[in-house]
Amino acid sequence: MKDKRGYIPFLVILVCCVFCLSLAAETEAEIKELVGKFDKEDFIESAGDDKVLAVSLNECIEYSLKNNLEIEISRENPYLFSEDVKIARAEFELKFTTELNFTDSSDPSNSLPAMLGNVVLSVPEERDTYRIGNLDFGVSGKIITGAAYELYFNNNRYKSNSGSFKYNPSYFSEAGLTVTQPLLRDFGTYINRAEIVIAQNNYAVSSEEFQQTVMNIVSETKEIYFNCIFARDAHSIAKDHLKLARELYGINKKRYEKGLVSSVELLESESAEAGRMSYVIESESAMRNTEDQLKFITNLVSDSKLWNAKFKFVDSPVFDIVEVNLVGELKNAFEYRPDYKATIISLQNNNIRIKVAENATLPTLDLTGSFGLNGLGRDVKKAVENIDYKHKDWYAGIKLEIPWGGGERAEHEKRQLEKAVALLGLKNLEHNIILDVRNKAREVEVQKRQVEAAGLFKDTAIKNYEAQKKRFNAGQVSTHDMLDYQDNLSEAKLEHLRAVTGYQIALIKLDKASGVVFIKNKIRLEE
């Protein structure tokens, strides 16, 4: 008969393979659930659609807040730190314990016969045997002062082959309380609540970091939105520039047919038309790329129906003069900026850790005490009924432990150095905030003056072009000069558009530097 043990390794390998395949299937299912459904066919089908999506600035901000993946990731961090708060508080939760054990012992007897004079009353057994069973219950915990306590209820059953016991088997029950209160090290509510407060502060820091992430996304969304409008209007200017070149080429072509202009001027206007056509193509490409940036930050790129849609922007940048008060902006920055508030909170944790480390250098001096009542009986019921004040045991004492303290002192010094570094970081952050706000406020003023200058440049360029156009029609201006005037007109319009857009972006950056993004955009984050 064949030995079937040879099949065991193959069976083990088969089981392992099945387990690995099932684990891989579960992992793949989890990944699909996490990533979500992605149907490439929907994206392919919608690639040929010619959809236009009309969006306002507020709608784009709303898309970003709802769909942005960076916000989704950052939103989870406060939840993680809130679990740390629960973990820290768990140190003061009740703990229920129970223990059941049995002991069975048989030893050579060391007892002598019981004698009364020369009369043997009893002969000891050859072996001493006993059986012990214990069933204990308890509730233990810790209070905010650092005291550890335990309420216990212990039950014992003892049976022996000895005949010298009143009850055999005997039942012993005891109920009592044990308390240990630190008097130096680990004493006090401040020390014992330290980890809870640190966890709460970490939660607050993560909330501030989440707000900073949202501020960054909102500000970036607004910047991209206005850059999209700039790219759109720049494309319109490029098309108008091309239109002027075509009109000029049409005029020169008619004049050439009549012998009024040379072939050089006709060729020059034709060449300008071709060059401007290239610029129109480039500006359209820049416009589409900027729209893709907006789709990415709003996560519309993940929408199979809208990923390839063209935007129609409802809002346009306007030049509304905003008076900048540097003092007020600095006050807002130190009151609202999440990074500054998070740094202040983190500094509080440094102070707590220093106090904890300082307390750890103290000797351990614990006051301990216990009090219990017990009872004995032939069964459990009797043992419990016999528990009274006559049968009690108690103790009180003090435990002193003096460590050498090298590690504890090093920890204390380390925490102090960490605070010194944190204070330097705070001071550096304050300087950076002041410079950042000042520079952003200065940029607003510069851009405001740029808008005024660009507006004047645009107005004069338009008037000059109209005047030169009349001279060209009268044959007083060459084609080359007329193309230069058209270039100046297009550049003036583009510079004014760039200045107005730059002014809006400068205001966005100032709001971010001052930490008032939520206030200015009327955004309220849910807890």
Short mmCIF file of C-alpha atoms in Angstrom, two decimals:
data_model
loop_
_atom_site.label_atom_id
_atom_site.label_comp_id
_atom_site.label_asym_id
_atom_site.label_seq_id
_atom_site.Cartn_x
_atom_site.Cartn_y
_atom_site.Cartn_z
CA MET A 1 0.00 0.00 0.00
CA LYS A 2 1.41 3.43 -1.00
CA ASP A 3 2.47 5.84 1.72
CA LYS A 4 -0.03 8.72 1.60
CA ARG A 5 2.24 10.99 3.64
CA GLY A 6 4.04 11.89 0.43
CA TYR A 7 0.98 13.89 -0.65
CA ILE A 8 1.07 16.13 2.43
CA PRO A 9 3.60 18.68 1.01
CA PHE A 10 1.51 18.99 -2.15
CA LEU A 11 -1.62 19.57 -0.11
CA VAL A 12 0.15 22.26 1.93
CA ILE A 13 1.33 23.99 -1.25
CA LEU A 14 -2.20 23.79 -2.70
CA VAL A 15 -3.72 25.34 0.43
CA CYS A 16 -1.12 28.14 0.38
CA CYS A 17 -1.85 28.86 -3.28
CA VAL A 18 -5.60 29.02 -2.66
CA PHE A 19 -5.03 31.33 0.30
CA CYS A 20 -2.75 33.63 -1.72
CA LEU A 21 -5.22 33.77 -4.60
CA SER A 22 -8.10 34.62 -2.26
CA LEU A 23 -5.97 37.30 -0.57
CA ALA A 24 -5.04 38.77 -3.95
CA ALA A 25 -8.70 38.80 -4.97
CA GLU A 26 -9.65 40.59 -1.77
CA THR A 27 -6.84 43.13 -2.26
CA GLU A 28 -7.93 43.76 -5.85
CA ALA A 29 -11.52 44.27 -4.70
CA GLU A 30 -10.38 46.73 -2.05
CA ILE A 31 -8.31 48.67 -4.60
CA LYS A 32 -11.28 48.86 -6.96
CA GLU A 33 -13.50 50.08 -4.16
CA LEU A 34 -10.91 52.66 -3.12
CA VAL A 35 -10.16 54.00 -6.58
CA GLY A 36 -13.75 53.83 -7.69
CA LYS A 37 -15.21 52.81 -10.99
CA PHE A 38 -13.29 53.97 -14.02
CA ASP A 39 -14.94 53.28 -17.32
CA LYS A 40 -12.55 54.25 -20.12
CA GLU A 41 -15.29 53.70 -22.67
CA ASP A 42 -17.21 56.68 -21.29
CA PHE A 43 -14.14 58.89 -21.66
CA ILE A 44 -13.50 57.68 -25.17
CA GLU A 45 -17.12 58.24 -26.16
CA SER A 46 -17.22 61.78 -24.76
CA ALA A 47 -13.93 62.73 -26.45
CA GLY A 48 -15.85 63.60 -29.60
CA ASP A 49 -18.44 65.74 -27.83
CA ASP A 50 -18.36 69.50 -28.28
CA LYS A 51 -19.67 70.49 -24.88
CA VAL A 52 -19.40 73.95 -23.37
CA LEU A 53 -19.48 74.35 -19.59
CA ALA A 54 -20.40 77.79 -18.28
CA VAL A 55 -18.74 78.33 -14.89
CA SER A 56 -18.43 81.22 -12.50
CA LEU A 57 -15.59 81.80 -10.07
CA ASN A 58 -17.68 80.67 -7.10
CA GLU A 59 -18.71 77.49 -8.92
CA CYS A 60 -15.07 76.63 -9.59
CA ILE A 61 -14.25 77.17 -5.90
CA GLU A 62 -17.16 74.92 -5.00
CA TYR A 63 -15.92 72.23 -7.40
CA SER A 64 -12.46 72.43 -5.83
CA LEU A 65 -13.74 72.16 -2.27
CA LYS A 66 -15.92 69.16 -3.12
CA ASN A 67 -13.74 67.23 -5.53
CA ASN A 68 -10.07 68.15 -5.03
CA LEU A 69 -8.05 65.06 -4.10
CA GLU A 70 -5.52 67.01 -2.03
CA ILE A 71 -8.33 68.29 0.17
CA GLU A 72 -9.75 64.78 0.45
CA ILE A 73 -6.39 63.49 1.68
CA SER A 74 -5.82 66.39 4.09
CA ARG A 75 -9.36 66.09 5.47
CA GLU A 76 -8.56 62.65 6.92
CA ASN A 77 -5.67 63.83 9.10
CA PRO A 78 -7.82 65.49 11.81
CA TYR A 79 -9.84 62.28 12.09
CA LEU A 80 -6.64 60.33 12.63
CA PHE A 81 -5.51 62.68 15.39
CA SER A 82 -8.94 62.57 17.01
CA GLU A 83 -8.35 58.85 17.50
CA ASP A 84 -5.14 59.72 19.37
CA VAL A 85 -7.25 61.74 21.80
CA LYS A 86 -9.40 58.69 22.46
CA ILE A 87 -6.28 56.57 22.93
CA ALA A 88 -4.87 59.02 25.48
CA ARG A 89 -8.15 59.13 27.40
CA ALA A 90 -8.28 55.33 27.47
CA GLU A 91 -5.64 55.36 30.22
CA PHE A 92 -8.34 56.49 32.66
CA GLU A 93 -10.97 53.98 31.56
CA LEU A 94 -12.08 51.12 33.77
CA LYS A 95 -10.55 47.72 33.21
CA PHE A 96 -12.48 44.59 34.14
CA THR A 97 -10.38 41.54 34.97
CA THR A 98 -11.13 37.97 35.88
CA GLU A 99 -8.83 35.05 36.56
CA LEU A 100 -9.52 31.36 36.97
CA ASN A 101 -6.77 28.87 37.94
CA PHE A 102 -6.32 25.46 39.52
CA THR A 103 -3.48 23.86 41.45
CA ASP A 104 -3.10 20.15 42.16
CA SER A 105 -0.13 19.11 44.34
CA SER A 106 1.10 15.84 45.83
CA ASP A 107 4.26 15.87 48.01
CA PRO A 108 5.94 13.34 50.30
CA SER A 109 4.52 13.70 53.80
CA ASN A 110 6.69 15.34 56.44
CA SER A 111 4.16 14.97 59.25
CA LEU A 112 4.59 12.95 62.47
CA PRO A 113 1.87 10.78 64.00
CA ALA A 114 -0.43 12.54 66.44
CA MET A 115 0.34 11.23 69.96
CA LEU A 116 -1.37 11.46 73.35
CA GLY A 117 1.20 10.12 75.73
CA ASN A 118 2.11 6.75 74.31
CA VAL A 119 -1.18 6.49 72.43
CA VAL A 120 -1.14 7.09 68.67
CA LEU A 121 -4.16 9.12 67.79
CA SER A 122 -3.61 9.31 64.00
CA VAL A 123 -1.12 8.19 61.47
CA PRO A 124 -0.22 10.69 58.73
CA GLU A 125 -0.69 9.88 55.07
CA GLU A 126 2.32 8.94 53.02
CA ARG A 127 1.71 11.98 50.79
CA ASP A 128 0.39 15.48 51.45
CA THR A 129 -2.10 16.33 48.73
CA TYR A 130 -4.10 19.46 48.19
CA ARG A 131 -6.12 21.04 45.44
CA ILE A 132 -6.66 24.77 45.12
CA GLY A 133 -9.02 26.61 42.84
CA ASN A 134 -9.17 30.40 42.48
CA LEU A 135 -11.79 32.56 40.80
CA ASP A 136 -11.00 36.27 41.06
CA PHE A 137 -12.82 39.34 39.76
CA GLY A 138 -11.59 42.90 39.71
CA VAL A 139 -12.11 46.42 38.46
CA SER A 140 -9.03 48.61 38.13
CA GLY A 141 -8.34 52.05 36.84
CA LYS A 142 -6.58 55.33 37.25
CA ILE A 143 -7.83 58.75 38.25
CA ILE A 144 -6.62 62.12 37.11
CA THR A 145 -4.37 62.67 40.14
CA GLY A 146 -2.32 59.65 39.13
CA ALA A 147 -3.76 57.30 41.74
CA ALA A 148 -4.20 53.69 40.62
CA TYR A 149 -6.96 51.65 42.26
CA GLU A 150 -8.35 48.15 42.17
CA LEU A 151 -11.59 46.81 43.53
CA TYR A 152 -11.30 43.05 43.86
CA PHE A 153 -13.42 40.08 44.83
CA ASN A 154 -11.35 36.89 45.26
CA ASN A 155 -12.64 33.39 45.84
CA ASN A 156 -10.59 30.38 46.88
CA ARG A 157 -11.42 26.67 47.24
CA TYR A 158 -8.93 24.53 49.22
CA LYS A 159 -9.09 20.77 49.67
CA SER A 160 -6.45 18.64 51.37
CA ASN A 161 -6.04 15.08 52.67
CA SER A 162 -5.13 16.56 56.05
CA GLY A 163 -7.67 16.05 58.80
CA SER A 164 -6.73 19.17 60.76
CA PHE A 165 -9.05 21.58 58.94
CA LYS A 166 -12.43 22.78 60.15
CA TYR A 167 -13.78 22.71 56.60
CA ASN A 168 -12.40 20.39 54.00
CA PRO A 169 -12.91 21.51 51.33
CA SER A 170 -12.91 25.10 52.57
CA TYR A 171 -14.06 28.19 50.71
CA PHE A 172 -12.50 31.58 51.28
CA SER A 173 -13.85 34.86 49.85
CA GLU A 174 -12.42 38.35 50.14
CA ALA A 175 -13.54 41.76 48.88
CA GLY A 176 -11.33 44.80 49.11
CA LEU A 177 -9.76 47.91 47.66
CA THR A 178 -6.14 48.68 46.85
CA VAL A 179 -4.94 52.23 46.13
CA THR A 180 -1.53 53.56 45.09
CA GLN A 181 -1.11 57.34 44.99
CA PRO A 182 2.12 58.89 43.67
CA LEU A 183 3.29 61.84 45.77
CA LEU A 184 6.20 63.09 43.67
CA ARG A 185 6.81 61.50 40.28
CA ASP A 186 3.61 61.07 38.21
CA PHE A 187 1.62 63.16 40.71
CA GLY A 188 -1.00 65.72 39.75
CA THR A 189 -3.62 66.41 37.13
CA TYR A 190 -1.22 68.37 34.90
CA ILE A 191 1.18 65.47 34.48
CA ASN A 192 -1.48 62.82 34.08
CA ARG A 193 -3.50 64.82 31.57
CA ALA A 194 -0.41 65.71 29.54
CA GLU A 195 -0.86 63.08 26.84
CA ILE A 196 -4.54 64.00 26.45
CA VAL A 197 -3.74 67.70 26.04
CA ILE A 198 -0.90 66.93 23.63
CA ALA A 199 -3.23 64.75 21.54
CA GLN A 200 -5.88 67.49 21.56
CA ASN A 201 -3.28 70.03 20.47
CA ASN A 202 -2.11 67.72 17.69
CA TYR A 203 -5.71 67.47 16.55
CA ALA A 204 -5.94 71.28 16.56
CA VAL A 205 -2.68 71.52 14.59
CA SER A 206 -3.97 69.05 12.00
CA SER A 207 -7.18 71.10 11.71
CA GLU A 208 -5.14 74.25 11.09
CA GLU A 209 -3.07 72.39 8.49
CA PHE A 210 -6.27 71.27 6.81
CA GLN A 211 -7.47 74.89 6.73
CA GLN A 212 -4.14 75.91 5.22
CA THR A 213 -4.57 73.28 2.52
CA VAL A 214 -8.06 74.55 1.74
CA MET A 215 -6.81 78.15 1.65
CA ASN A 216 -4.08 77.15 -0.78
CA ILE A 217 -6.55 75.33 -3.03
CA VAL A 218 -9.06 78.20 -3.01
CA SER A 219 -6.34 80.74 -3.79
CA GLU A 220 -4.85 78.56 -6.51
CA THR A 221 -8.30 77.98 -8.02
CA LYS A 222 -8.93 81.72 -8.20
CA GLU A 223 -5.52 82.36 -9.75
CA ILE A 224 -6.05 79.67 -12.39
CA TYR A 225 -9.56 80.96 -13.09
CA PHE A 226 -8.29 84.48 -13.81
CA ASN A 227 -5.36 83.06 -15.80
CA CYS A 228 -7.92 81.18 -17.89
CA ILE A 229 -9.78 84.43 -18.55
CA PHE A 230 -6.49 86.12 -19.41
CA ALA A 231 -5.63 83.30 -21.83
CA ARG A 232 -9.12 83.53 -23.38
CA ASP A 233 -8.96 87.31 -23.84
CA ALA A 234 -5.36 87.11 -25.04
CA HIS A 235 -6.55 84.66 -27.67
CA SER A 236 -9.26 87.14 -28.69
CA ILE A 237 -6.65 89.89 -28.96
CA ALA A 238 -4.52 87.59 -31.11
CA LYS A 239 -7.48 86.93 -33.40
CA ASP A 240 -8.21 90.66 -33.66
CA HIS A 241 -4.55 91.22 -34.45
CA LEU A 242 -4.79 88.65 -37.22
CA LYS A 243 -7.97 90.27 -38.51
CA LEU A 244 -6.21 93.62 -38.84
CA ALA A 245 -3.39 91.96 -40.81
CA ARG A 246 -5.89 90.35 -43.17
CA GLU A 247 -7.70 93.64 -43.70
CA LEU A 248 -4.39 95.32 -44.44
CA TYR A 249 -3.44 92.54 -46.85
CA GLY A 250 -6.81 92.88 -48.60
CA ILE A 251 -6.28 96.65 -49.03
CA ASN A 252 -2.74 96.18 -50.32
CA LYS A 253 -3.84 93.47 -52.74
CA LYS A 254 -6.38 95.81 -54.30
CA ARG A 255 -3.81 98.61 -54.42
CA TYR A 256 -1.26 96.29 -55.97
CA GLU A 257 -3.71 95.32 -58.71
CA LYS A 258 -4.07 99.04 -59.42
CA GLY A 259 -0.33 99.57 -59.33
CA LEU A 260 -0.47 101.81 -56.22
CA VAL A 261 1.85 99.70 -54.02
CA SER A 262 4.86 97.55 -54.69
CA SER A 263 5.04 93.79 -54.43
CA VAL A 264 7.29 94.24 -51.39
CA GLU A 265 4.51 95.90 -49.40
CA LEU A 266 2.05 93.21 -50.50
CA LEU A 267 4.51 90.51 -49.46
CA GLU A 268 5.15 92.24 -46.13
CA SER A 269 1.44 92.34 -45.26
CA GLU A 270 1.04 88.71 -46.36
CA SER A 271 3.99 87.65 -44.22
CA ALA A 272 2.54 89.50 -41.22
CA GLU A 273 -0.75 87.64 -41.67
CA ALA A 274 1.05 84.28 -41.65
CA GLY A 275 3.05 85.19 -38.55
CA ARG A 276 -0.03 86.32 -36.68
CA MET A 277 -1.82 83.13 -37.63
CA SER A 278 0.96 81.23 -35.86
CA TYR A 279 0.48 83.41 -32.76
CA VAL A 280 -3.27 82.69 -32.80
CA ILE A 281 -2.54 78.97 -32.79
CA GLU A 282 -0.08 79.36 -29.92
CA SER A 283 -2.50 81.47 -27.87
CA GLU A 284 -5.27 78.92 -28.39
CA SER A 285 -2.97 76.14 -27.21
CA ALA A 286 -2.06 78.21 -24.12
CA MET A 287 -5.76 78.78 -23.45
CA ARG A 288 -6.56 75.04 -23.60
CA ASN A 289 -3.61 74.17 -21.37
CA THR A 290 -4.73 76.70 -18.77
CA GLU A 291 -8.26 75.30 -18.90
CA ASP A 292 -6.78 71.85 -18.24
CA GLN A 293 -5.14 73.23 -15.10
CA LEU A 294 -8.55 74.42 -13.95
CA LYS A 295 -10.07 71.03 -14.72
CA PHE A 296 -7.33 69.35 -12.73
CA ILE A 297 -7.66 71.46 -9.58
CA THR A 298 -11.46 71.16 -9.67
CA ASN A 299 -11.09 67.43 -10.51
CA LEU A 300 -13.42 67.82 -13.47
CA VAL A 301 -10.78 65.86 -15.33
CA SER A 302 -12.19 62.76 -13.60
CA ASP A 303 -15.69 63.44 -14.92
CA SER A 304 -16.18 61.32 -18.03
CA LYS A 305 -18.75 63.80 -19.40
CA LEU A 306 -16.94 67.08 -18.70
CA TRP A 307 -13.23 66.20 -18.95
CA ASN A 308 -13.01 67.43 -22.54
CA ALA A 309 -15.56 70.25 -22.34
CA LYS A 310 -14.70 73.83 -23.20
CA PHE A 311 -15.18 76.49 -20.57
CA LYS A 312 -17.35 79.55 -20.86
CA PHE A 313 -16.32 81.90 -18.07
CA VAL A 314 -19.06 83.97 -16.49
CA ASP A 315 -16.86 86.30 -14.45
CA SER A 316 -14.18 88.65 -15.72
CA PRO A 317 -11.44 90.51 -13.83
CA VAL A 318 -12.43 94.05 -12.97
CA PHE A 319 -10.36 96.93 -11.71
CA ASP A 320 -12.00 97.84 -8.41
CA ILE A 321 -9.52 99.79 -6.32
CA VAL A 322 -8.98 98.21 -2.89
CA GLU A 323 -7.29 100.33 -0.26
CA VAL A 324 -4.59 98.29 1.49
CA ASN A 325 -3.91 98.96 5.18
CA LEU A 326 -0.60 97.29 6.02
CA VAL A 327 -1.20 97.48 9.78
CA GLY A 328 -4.59 95.83 9.45
CA GLU A 329 -3.25 93.18 7.10
CA LEU A 330 -0.48 92.29 9.56
CA LYS A 331 -2.99 92.03 12.41
CA ASN A 332 -5.16 89.75 10.29
CA ALA A 333 -2.15 87.57 9.44
CA PHE A 334 -1.24 86.95 13.09
CA GLU A 335 -4.87 86.32 13.95
CA TYR A 336 -6.03 84.13 11.07
CA ARG A 337 -3.04 82.46 9.38
CA PRO A 338 -3.30 78.70 10.04
CA ASP A 339 0.45 78.10 9.91
CA TYR A 340 1.05 80.68 12.66
CA LYS A 341 -1.76 79.33 14.82
CA ALA A 342 -0.48 75.77 14.36
CA THR A 343 3.02 76.84 15.42
CA ILE A 344 1.67 78.48 18.59
CA ILE A 345 -0.25 75.31 19.46
CA SER A 346 2.80 73.13 18.82
CA LEU A 347 4.80 75.38 21.17
CA GLN A 348 2.27 74.59 23.91
CA ASN A 349 3.11 70.91 23.44
CA ASN A 350 6.79 71.75 23.94
CA ASN A 351 5.94 73.38 27.29
CA ILE A 352 3.93 70.34 28.36
CA ARG A 353 6.72 67.93 27.45
CA ILE A 354 9.21 69.99 29.46
CA LYS A 355 6.96 69.77 32.54
CA VAL A 356 6.55 66.02 32.10
CA ALA A 357 10.29 65.50 31.65
CA GLU A 358 10.99 67.65 34.71
CA ASN A 359 8.56 65.60 36.78
CA ALA A 360 10.29 62.41 35.60
CA THR A 361 13.52 63.53 37.30
CA LEU A 362 11.83 63.38 40.73
CA PRO A 363 12.07 60.32 43.00
CA THR A 364 9.20 57.88 43.07
CA LEU A 365 7.34 58.25 46.34
CA ASP A 366 4.10 56.26 46.36
CA LEU A 367 1.57 56.02 49.15
CA THR A 368 0.00 52.56 49.06
CA GLY A 369 -2.89 51.16 51.02
CA SER A 370 -5.30 48.26 50.99
CA PHE A 371 -8.36 47.24 52.95
CA GLY A 372 -10.37 44.05 52.64
CA LEU A 373 -13.00 41.94 54.38
CA ASN A 374 -13.04 38.16 54.17
CA GLY A 375 -15.07 35.16 55.13
CA LEU A 376 -14.67 31.34 55.42
CA GLY A 377 -17.24 28.63 54.92
CA ARG A 378 -17.96 25.10 53.79
CA ASP A 379 -19.23 26.40 50.46
CA VAL A 380 -19.13 29.62 48.45
CA LYS A 381 -22.44 30.89 49.75
CA LYS A 382 -21.39 30.48 53.38
CA ALA A 383 -18.01 32.06 52.72
CA VAL A 384 -19.66 35.12 51.23
CA GLU A 385 -22.23 35.32 54.03
CA ASN A 386 -19.46 35.18 56.62
CA ILE A 387 -17.69 38.25 55.23
CA ASP A 388 -17.90 40.89 57.94
CA TYR A 389 -15.88 43.58 59.68
CA LYS A 390 -14.49 41.11 62.23
CA HIS A 391 -12.49 39.39 59.49
CA LYS A 392 -10.46 42.10 57.85
CA ASP A 393 -6.97 42.75 56.62
CA TRP A 394 -5.35 46.04 55.71
CA TYR A 395 -2.01 47.57 55.13
CA ALA A 396 -0.55 51.01 54.48
CA GLY A 397 2.91 51.97 53.40
CA ILE A 398 5.21 54.25 51.48
CA LYS A 399 7.46 53.17 48.65
CA LEU A 400 10.49 55.28 47.79
CA GLU A 401 12.57 54.81 44.67
CA ILE A 402 15.44 57.16 43.83
CA PRO A 403 16.79 56.70 40.29
CA TRP A 404 20.29 57.63 39.29
CA GLY A 405 18.58 60.11 36.95
CA GLY A 406 21.01 60.35 34.04
CA GLY A 407 18.47 59.41 31.40
CA GLU A 408 15.72 61.51 32.94
CA ARG A 409 17.91 64.61 33.14
CA ALA A 410 19.03 64.10 29.55
CA GLU A 411 15.37 63.86 28.47
CA HIS A 412 14.60 67.09 30.32
CA GLU A 413 17.49 68.91 28.64
CA LYS A 414 16.43 67.53 25.27
CA ARG A 415 12.90 68.88 25.72
CA GLN A 416 14.28 72.30 26.66
CA LEU A 417 16.44 72.34 23.53
CA GLU A 418 13.43 71.36 21.45
CA LYS A 419 11.54 74.34 22.86
CA ALA A 420 14.46 76.66 22.12
CA VAL A 421 14.49 75.45 18.51
CA ALA A 422 10.70 75.84 18.31
CA LEU A 423 10.96 79.43 19.61
CA LEU A 424 13.56 80.24 16.96
CA GLY A 425 11.26 78.71 14.35
CA LEU A 426 8.37 80.83 15.63
CA LYS A 427 10.46 83.99 15.48
CA ASN A 428 11.57 83.13 11.94
CA LEU A 429 7.96 82.48 10.93
CA GLU A 430 6.90 85.85 12.35
CA HIS A 431 9.61 87.61 10.33
CA ASN A 432 8.56 85.72 7.19
CA ILE A 433 4.91 86.61 7.75
CA ILE A 434 5.73 90.29 8.15
CA LEU A 435 7.85 90.31 4.99
CA ASP A 436 5.31 88.22 3.08
CA VAL A 437 2.40 90.49 3.92
CA ARG A 438 4.43 93.62 3.21
CA ASN A 439 5.59 92.29 -0.16
CA LYS A 440 2.08 91.20 -1.14
CA ALA A 441 0.64 94.57 -0.09
CA ARG A 442 3.38 96.31 -2.08
CA GLU A 443 2.60 94.12 -5.09
CA VAL A 444 -1.05 95.24 -4.95
CA GLU A 445 0.06 98.88 -5.08
CA VAL A 446 2.48 98.15 -7.92
CA GLN A 447 -0.18 96.31 -9.92
CA LYS A 448 -2.66 99.10 -9.31
CA ARG A 449 -0.23 101.59 -10.83
CA GLN A 450 0.46 99.14 -13.64
CA VAL A 451 -3.25 99.04 -14.46
CA GLU A 452 -3.42 102.83 -14.54
CA ALA A 453 -0.33 103.05 -16.75
CA ALA A 454 -1.49 100.22 -19.01
CA GLY A 455 -4.91 101.83 -19.31
CA LEU A 456 -3.33 105.10 -20.44
CA PHE A 457 -1.07 103.19 -22.85
CA LYS A 458 -4.08 101.36 -24.27
CA ASP A 459 -6.13 104.52 -24.74
CA THR A 460 -3.32 106.37 -26.51
CA ALA A 461 -2.55 103.32 -28.65
CA ILE A 462 -6.16 103.13 -29.81
CA LYS A 463 -6.27 106.85 -30.63
CA ASN A 464 -2.93 106.69 -32.38
CA TYR A 465 -3.95 103.69 -34.44
CA GLU A 466 -7.18 105.32 -35.55
CA ALA A 467 -5.24 108.42 -36.59
CA GLN A 468 -2.60 106.44 -38.44
CA LYS A 469 -5.27 104.34 -40.10
CA LYS A 470 -6.73 107.51 -41.64
CA ARG A 471 -3.27 108.53 -42.84
CA PHE A 472 -2.75 105.06 -44.32
CA ASN A 473 -6.01 105.31 -46.20
CA ALA A 474 -4.77 108.62 -47.53
CA GLY A 475 -1.53 106.98 -48.63
CA GLN A 476 0.63 108.84 -46.11
CA VAL A 477 1.77 105.77 -44.07
CA SER A 478 3.69 102.75 -45.34
CA THR A 479 2.62 99.15 -44.85
CA HIS A 480 5.60 98.53 -42.58
CA ASP A 481 4.66 101.42 -40.30
CA MET A 482 1.01 100.40 -40.28
CA LEU A 483 1.98 96.89 -39.16
CA ASP A 484 4.02 98.45 -36.35
CA TYR A 485 1.02 100.51 -35.25
CA GLN A 486 -1.09 97.35 -35.23
CA ASP A 487 1.55 95.58 -33.14
CA ASN A 488 1.58 98.50 -30.69
CA LEU A 489 -2.21 98.41 -30.44
CA SER A 490 -2.28 94.66 -29.78
CA GLU A 491 0.56 94.93 -27.26
CA ALA A 492 -1.21 97.78 -25.44
CA LYS A 493 -4.42 95.77 -25.16
CA LEU A 494 -2.48 92.73 -23.95
CA GLU A 495 -0.54 94.77 -21.39
CA HIS A 496 -3.74 96.26 -20.00
CA LEU A 497 -5.31 92.81 -19.79
CA ARG A 498 -2.16 91.45 -18.11
CA ALA A 499 -2.14 94.33 -15.62
CA VAL A 500 -5.82 93.91 -14.66
CA THR A 501 -5.35 90.15 -14.26
CA GLY A 502 -2.14 90.73 -12.28
CA TYR A 503 -3.99 93.12 -9.97
CA GLN A 504 -6.64 90.50 -9.24
CA ILE A 505 -4.00 87.85 -8.58
CA ALA A 506 -2.08 90.26 -6.33
CA LEU A 507 -5.24 90.71 -4.23
CA ILE A 508 -5.65 86.92 -4.06
CA LYS A 509 -2.08 86.51 -2.83
CA LEU A 510 -2.53 89.29 -0.27
CA ASP A 511 -5.66 87.59 1.12
CA LYS A 512 -3.71 84.33 1.40
CA ALA A 513 -0.76 86.02 3.11
CA SER A 514 -3.15 87.73 5.56
CA GLY A 515 -5.07 84.51 6.20
CA VAL A 516 -8.45 86.02 5.27
CA VAL A 517 -9.26 83.75 2.33
CA PHE A 518 -12.27 82.25 4.09
CA ILE A 519 -13.55 85.65 5.20
CA LYS A 520 -13.21 87.27 1.77
CA ASN A 521 -14.79 84.32 -0.03
CA LYS A 522 -17.45 83.66 2.64
CA ILE A 523 -16.34 80.08 3.20
CA ARG A 524 -17.14 78.22 6.41
CA LEU A 525 -15.60 74.82 7.00
CA GLU A 526 -17.65 72.20 8.76
CA GLU A 527 -16.21 70.63 11.91
#
